[in-house]
């Protein structure tokens, strides 16, 4: 059992333009959530009593959208420098001078409660605290592409955020900071004012999103869980000249009857994907009573399910569909069906299976009354 955290407030700084990351990175999605939302959620979950998010002055709508559904945060406008943005956040925060405040960069989204705890607890005998990682690689100073000298890495640390201070300590230190001089971070400001800043163990996952390629690395650091969903569907045979199965039209002396194109393979697969993410069924998303789906191509149902999965930061791993009928013969069309599904799902061909079976003339499929399909989808979602 873990003891409760000391009471604290927080300022999340998201006022940068993100020019090196190729645009305003704080609103981009990572693991299905806007970058800024990760650390705001982590700080609120850890019990932040008050939380100010500092954003570019004109970005109120983006912030409201990115933080929708969370409560306990307020916005403050950014300044012309990081230091000015932090000071705006601290002014907006207010509160008792002795209350610990965590100051955090939104560009470090993967914030864990253990880091929050270590940083806050270190304030017990210091004027400030910051998480940092020891430098593991050997360091070289180079010029014009050639090594000039080795740099001793002993005692060198890579500073991260959140950095913790009592509110009075950091506001007084900023007030004493020489005007116009750029400040590296709050730890440097408090140190200049004579404060002692403690280093606590950081977290490699707290990497800063600086360059566009950093997003892929951060995605890979997000824990994911594999899930499985299954779907089943059946449609009745009726008069017609062709049938849609797994997105492929096959010439046949009958067709499947349904509100849409009655592609039972795609319907079962759509339900399998929705089922894997606990997101209802195809009828919830496309009610058969709604005239706009009459005769609709079922491709769009499947694509919709995949888009909902992607919106949650999820991905498809593989799918497996079984068609159950006596006729038509599925085997000559299996490869075309797999290729069509692979294209719709953006999956490699070996992650897409279409199989077929008869029921040896038994049951409704065996008597030729209808065709049935079942499907399984494996997905992964951010944990
Ligand atoms: Mg159906």
CSV table of N, CA, C and O in Angstrom, one decimal, residues 133-140 150-154 156-158:
chain,number,residue,atom,x,y,z
A,133,UNK,N,18.2,11.8,-15.3
A,133,UNK,CA,18.8,10.5,-15.6
A,133,UNK,C,20.3,10.7,-15.8
A,133,UNK,O,20.8,11.7,-16.4
A,134,UNK,N,21.1,9.7,-15.2
A,134,UNK,CA,22.5,9.8,-15.4
A,134,UNK,C,22.8,9.6,-16.9
A,134,UNK,O,22.1,8.9,-17.6
A,135,UNK,N,23.9,10.2,-17.3
A,135,UNK,CA,24.3,10.1,-18.7
A,135,UNK,C,25.0,8.7,-18.9
A,135,UNK,O,26.0,8.5,-18.2
A,136,UNK,N,24.5,7.9,-19.7
A,136,UNK,CA,25.0,6.5,-19.9
A,136,UNK,C,26.0,6.5,-21.0
A,136,UNK,O,27.0,5.8,-21.0
A,137,UNK,N,25.8,7.2,-22.1
A,137,UNK,CA,26.7,7.2,-23.2
A,137,UNK,C,28.0,8.0,-22.9
A,137,UNK,O,27.9,8.9,-22.1
A,138,UNK,N,29.1,7.6,-23.5
A,138,UNK,CA,30.2,8.4,-23.3
A,138,UNK,C,30.1,9.7,-24.2
A,138,UNK,O,29.4,9.7,-25.2
A,139,UNK,N,30.6,10.7,-23.7
A,139,UNK,CA,30.4,12.0,-24.3
A,139,UNK,C,31.7,12.5,-25.1
A,139,UNK,O,32.8,12.3,-24.6
A,140,UNK,N,31.5,13.1,-26.2
A,140,UNK,CA,32.6,13.6,-27.0
A,140,UNK,C,32.2,15.0,-27.4
A,140,UNK,O,31.1,15.3,-27.8
A,150,UNK,N,37.3,14.0,-25.3
A,150,UNK,CA,36.3,13.3,-24.5
A,150,UNK,C,35.8,14.2,-23.4
A,150,UNK,O,36.6,15.0,-22.9
A,151,UNK,N,34.5,14.1,-23.1
A,151,UNK,CA,34.0,14.9,-22.0
A,151,UNK,C,33.7,14.0,-20.8
A,151,UNK,O,33.0,13.0,-21.1
A,152,UNK,N,34.2,14.2,-19.7
A,152,UNK,CA,33.9,13.4,-18.5
A,152,UNK,C,32.4,13.4,-18.2
A,152,UNK,O,31.8,14.5,-18.2
A,153,UNK,N,31.8,12.2,-18.1
A,153,UNK,CA,30.3,12.2,-17.9
A,153,UNK,C,30.0,12.1,-16.4
A,153,UNK,O,28.9,12.2,-16.0
A,154,UNK,N,31.1,11.9,-15.6
A,154,UNK,CA,30.8,11.7,-14.1
A,154,UNK,C,30.1,13.0,-13.6
A,154,UNK,O,30.5,14.1,-13.9
A,156,UNK,N,27.3,14.1,-14.5
A,156,UNK,CA,26.4,14.8,-15.5
A,156,UNK,C,25.0,14.1,-15.5
A,156,UNK,O,24.9,12.9,-15.5
A,157,UNK,N,24.0,14.9,-15.5
A,157,UNK,CA,22.6,14.3,-15.5
A,157,UNK,C,21.8,15.0,-16.6
A,157,UNK,O,22.0,16.2,-16.9
A,158,UNK,N,20.8,14.2,-17.1
A,158,UNK,CA,19.9,14.8,-18.1
A,158,UNK,C,18.6,15.2,-17.3
A,158,UNK,O,17.9,14.4,-16.9
